[in-house]
Amino acid sequence: MDTEKLHDFSMRDNWEVKLTRMGNIKEMQYLSKRNTKQIIQRLDKDTYMNLATGEVCEVNHMENRAGDKRSIQKTMYAGRAIINTNVTDVRKGKFVTGTYVENMTDFRKLYKDIEYFVKKMRKKYGHFEHITAREPQERGAWHFHMIMIFDRIAPYIPNHEIQDIWGHGMTFTRKLDSVDDVGAYLTAYLTDVPVLSDADILPGDVIKVNDDGKKFKKGARLKYYPPGMRVFTWSKGIKKPEVEYTDYA
């Protein structure tokens, strides 16, 4: 439900809502129906049973995440919630992007390289928690975005030092000082593709325009994510959002 329509929508005190507390943000979602009854039973990796009819069906294996929009929407929402729960003071955060010089297409290698990068950063600059998101490019290459979360004001670290520690390509650091919803800011990076020319816009593309006039294709990057891949990972000290189901009153 968008904000503009909220004022025309009349809530009743006994209606059930989902309340999510994520750091400085509290979000309420109205649940028109909450169906907890299982209707599908997975038999193996290729088949499932419809419990209502007893019919055995074949699993439609997706070639990429774009074909399963419900799954990727849940993934991005969960990532946004995790980020906003933990980034409550942007002064304590540092947003880093790391790339590869070569066309590195092995996302398993990316996992290992990030793990080693975190160990070296912590050894030199002290402990921090982190939330990391992986992003694929059209050519198949991978890079990552990481929010480092310190228990103090984040230390100043020149980008060239971070780049030396990463050691695989270029790094970029961004300030989060002017970002209210850091989770939404990062998830937009992971799903939308910048429009370089209006000639690149195809029929059916959903276009959004930022305040600065830049155009993006919404969700266009999803087709580059392999199915089953974890988009977000985080360190052990990261807090989870608090969720409860209650009535509107």
C-alpha positions as CSV (number, residue, x, y, z in Angstrom):
1,M,0.0,0.0,0.0
2,D,1.6,3.3,-1.0
3,T,1.6,6.4,1.3
4,E,-0.8,8.4,-0.9
5,K,-3.6,5.8,-0.5
6,L,-3.0,5.2,3.2
7,H,-5.2,8.2,4.2
8,D,-8.2,6.8,2.2
9,F,-7.9,3.4,3.9
10,S,-9.8,2.8,7.1
11,M,-8.3,0.3,9.5
12,R,-10.4,-1.5,12.1
13,D,-9.1,-2.1,15.6
14,N,-9.5,-5.9,15.4
15,W,-7.7,-6.4,12.1
16,E,-4.4,-8.2,12.3
17,V,-1.2,-6.5,11.3
18,K,2.4,-7.5,11.1
19,L,4.7,-5.0,13.0
20,T,8.4,-5.1,12.2
21,R,10.8,-3.1,14.3
22,M,14.1,-2.5,12.4
23,G,16.3,0.0,14.1
24,N,15.0,3.5,13.7
25,I,12.2,2.3,11.4
26,K,8.9,0.6,12.4
27,E,6.8,-0.8,9.6
28,M,3.2,-2.0,9.8
29,Q,1.7,-4.3,7.2
30,Y,-2.0,-5.1,7.1
31,L,-2.7,-8.8,6.6
32,S,-5.9,-9.4,4.7
33,K,-5.5,-13.1,4.9
34,R,-2.9,-15.2,6.6
35,N,-2.9,-18.8,5.3
36,T,-0.8,-21.1,7.4
37,K,-2.1,-24.4,5.9
38,Q,0.4,-26.3,3.9
39,I,-0.9,-27.1,0.4
40,I,2.4,-28.3,-1.2
41,Q,4.7,-31.1,-0.2
42,R,8.1,-31.5,-1.8
43,L,8.8,-35.1,-2.7
44,D,12.3,-34.6,-4.1
45,K,14.3,-32.0,-6.0
46,D,12.2,-32.6,-9.2
47,T,8.7,-33.3,-8.0
48,Y,6.1,-32.1,-5.5
49,M,2.6,-33.1,-4.4
50,N,-0.5,-30.8,-4.4
51,L,-2.0,-31.9,-1.0
52,A,-5.4,-30.6,-2.0
53,T,-5.7,-32.8,-5.1
54,G,-3.1,-35.5,-4.6
55,E,-1.6,-34.6,-7.9
56,V,2.2,-35.1,-8.3
57,C,3.8,-32.3,-10.4
58,E,7.2,-31.5,-11.8
59,V,9.2,-28.6,-10.2
60,N,9.8,-25.7,-12.6
61,H,13.5,-25.1,-12.1
62,M,14.3,-21.5,-12.6
63,E,17.4,-20.5,-14.7
64,N,17.7,-17.3,-12.7
65,R,16.1,-15.4,-9.9
66,A,14.0,-13.2,-12.2
67,G,11.6,-16.1,-12.8
68,D,10.7,-16.3,-9.1
69,K,9.8,-12.8,-8.3
70,R,8.1,-13.7,-5.0
71,S,11.3,-15.3,-3.7
72,I,13.6,-12.4,-4.7
73,Q,11.1,-9.9,-3.3
74,K,11.3,-11.7,0.1
75,T,15.1,-11.8,-0.2
76,M,15.4,-8.1,-0.8
77,Y,12.9,-7.2,1.9
78,A,14.7,-9.4,4.4
79,G,18.0,-7.7,3.4
80,R,16.5,-4.3,3.8
81,A,15.2,-5.2,7.3
82,I,18.6,-6.5,8.4
83,I,20.4,-3.4,7.2
84,N,18.0,-1.0,8.8
85,T,18.0,-2.9,12.1
86,N,21.8,-2.6,12.4
87,V,22.6,0.8,10.7
88,T,20.9,3.1,13.2
89,D,23.8,5.7,13.3
90,V,25.3,6.3,9.8
91,R,28.4,7.8,11.5
92,K,29.3,4.3,12.6
93,G,28.9,2.8,9.2
94,K,31.2,2.5,6.1
95,F,29.8,1.5,2.7
96,V,32.4,-0.2,0.5
97,T,32.1,-1.7,-3.0
98,G,34.8,-4.1,-4.3
99,T,35.3,-5.1,-7.9
100,Y,37.6,-7.4,-9.9
101,V,40.1,-6.4,-12.6
102,E,39.3,-9.6,-14.6
103,N,35.9,-10.9,-15.6
104,M,35.4,-13.0,-12.4
105,T,32.3,-15.1,-12.8
106,D,32.7,-17.7,-9.9
107,F,30.5,-16.5,-7.1
108,R,32.0,-19.2,-4.8
109,K,35.4,-17.6,-5.2
110,L,33.7,-14.3,-4.3
111,Y,32.5,-15.7,-1.0
112,K,36.1,-16.8,-0.1
113,D,37.7,-13.5,-1.2
114,I,35.3,-11.5,0.9
115,E,35.9,-13.6,4.0
116,Y,39.7,-13.1,3.6
117,F,39.2,-9.3,3.0
118,V,37.2,-9.0,6.3
119,K,39.8,-10.8,8.3
120,K,42.6,-8.5,7.0
121,M,40.4,-5.3,7.5
122,R,39.6,-6.4,11.1
123,K,43.3,-7.1,11.9
124,K,44.3,-3.6,10.8
125,Y,41.3,-1.4,11.9
126,G,39.7,-3.3,14.7
127,H,36.5,-5.4,15.0
128,F,33.4,-4.4,13.0
129,E,30.2,-6.3,12.1
130,H,29.3,-6.4,8.4
131,I,26.4,-7.0,6.0
132,T,27.5,-8.0,2.5
133,A,25.5,-8.2,-0.7
134,R,26.8,-9.7,-4.0
135,E,25.9,-8.1,-7.3
136,P,26.2,-9.7,-10.8
137,Q,26.8,-7.7,-14.0
138,E,25.4,-8.4,-17.4
139,R,28.7,-9.8,-18.6
140,G,28.6,-12.4,-15.7
141,A,31.2,-10.6,-13.5
142,W,30.7,-10.3,-9.8
143,H,31.4,-7.6,-7.3
144,F,30.2,-6.9,-3.8
145,H,28.7,-4.1,-1.6
146,M,29.6,-4.2,2.1
147,I,28.4,-2.1,5.1
148,M,30.9,-2.2,7.9
149,I,29.3,-1.4,11.2
150,F,31.6,-0.2,14.0
151,D,30.7,0.1,17.7
152,R,32.1,3.6,17.5
153,I,32.4,6.4,14.9
154,A,33.8,4.7,11.9
155,P,37.5,5.4,11.5
156,Y,38.7,7.3,8.5
157,I,40.3,4.8,6.1
158,P,41.7,6.1,2.7
159,N,40.2,4.2,-0.2
160,H,43.6,3.3,-1.5
161,E,44.3,1.4,1.7
162,I,41.0,-0.5,1.4
163,Q,41.8,-1.2,-2.2
164,D,45.3,-2.6,-1.3
165,I,43.7,-4.9,1.3
166,W,41.1,-6.1,-1.2
167,G,43.8,-6.8,-3.8
168,H,41.6,-8.0,-6.7
169,G,40.6,-4.7,-8.3
170,M,39.1,-1.3,-7.5
171,T,37.2,-0.3,-4.4
172,F,34.8,2.6,-3.8
173,T,33.7,4.1,-0.5
174,R,30.5,6.1,-0.1
175,K,29.1,8.2,2.7
176,L,25.7,7.3,4.1
177,D,25.2,10.6,5.9
178,S,22.2,11.7,3.8
179,V,20.5,8.4,3.5
180,D,17.4,7.8,5.6
181,D,16.5,4.3,4.6
182,V,19.9,2.6,4.1
183,G,18.3,-0.8,3.4
184,A,16.2,0.6,0.5
185,Y,19.3,2.5,-0.8
186,L,21.3,-0.7,-1.0
187,T,18.6,-3.1,-2.3
188,A,18.0,-0.6,-5.2
189,Y,21.7,-1.1,-6.2
190,L,21.1,-4.9,-6.3
191,T,18.0,-5.0,-8.5
192,D,17.9,-1.9,-10.7
193,V,20.0,-1.2,-13.8
194,P,20.9,2.3,-14.8
195,V,19.6,3.5,-18.2
196,L,22.5,4.9,-20.2
197,S,20.4,5.9,-23.2
198,D,16.6,6.0,-23.9
199,A,17.4,3.7,-26.8
200,D,18.1,1.0,-24.2
201,I,14.5,1.1,-22.9
202,L,12.5,-1.8,-24.3
203,P,8.7,-2.4,-24.3
204,G,7.7,-3.8,-20.9
205,D,10.6,-2.2,-19.0
206,V,9.5,-0.6,-15.8
207,I,11.4,2.7,-15.4
208,K,11.9,4.8,-12.3
209,V,13.4,8.2,-12.2
210,N,15.4,9.5,-9.2
211,D,15.2,13.0,-7.8
212,D,18.4,13.9,-9.8
213,G,16.7,12.7,-13.1
214,K,18.6,9.5,-13.5
215,K,16.6,6.6,-15.0
216,F,16.7,3.0,-13.9
217,K,15.1,-0.2,-15.1
218,K,13.4,-1.7,-12.0
219,G,14.3,-5.3,-11.3
220,A,16.4,-5.7,-14.5
221,R,19.4,-7.2,-12.7
222,L,17.4,-10.1,-11.2
223,K,17.9,-12.3,-14.3
224,Y,21.7,-12.4,-13.6
225,Y,21.3,-14.0,-10.1
226,P,21.6,-17.8,-10.1
227,P,18.7,-19.6,-8.3
228,G,19.4,-20.7,-4.8
229,M,22.3,-18.2,-4.3
230,R,22.4,-16.2,-1.0
231,V,22.4,-12.6,-2.0
232,F,23.0,-11.3,1.6
233,T,25.3,-12.6,4.2
234,W,26.3,-11.0,7.6
235,S,28.5,-11.5,10.6
236,K,27.5,-13.3,13.8
237,G,27.0,-10.1,15.8
238,I,24.3,-8.7,13.4
239,K,20.9,-8.2,15.1
240,K,17.7,-9.5,13.6
241,P,14.5,-7.3,13.2
242,E,11.8,-7.9,15.8
243,V,8.5,-9.1,14.3
244,E,5.2,-9.6,16.0
245,Y,1.6,-10.2,14.8
246,T,-1.0,-8.1,16.7
247,D,-4.3,-6.3,16.2
248,Y,-4.3,-2.8,14.9
249,A,-5.6,-1.4,18.2
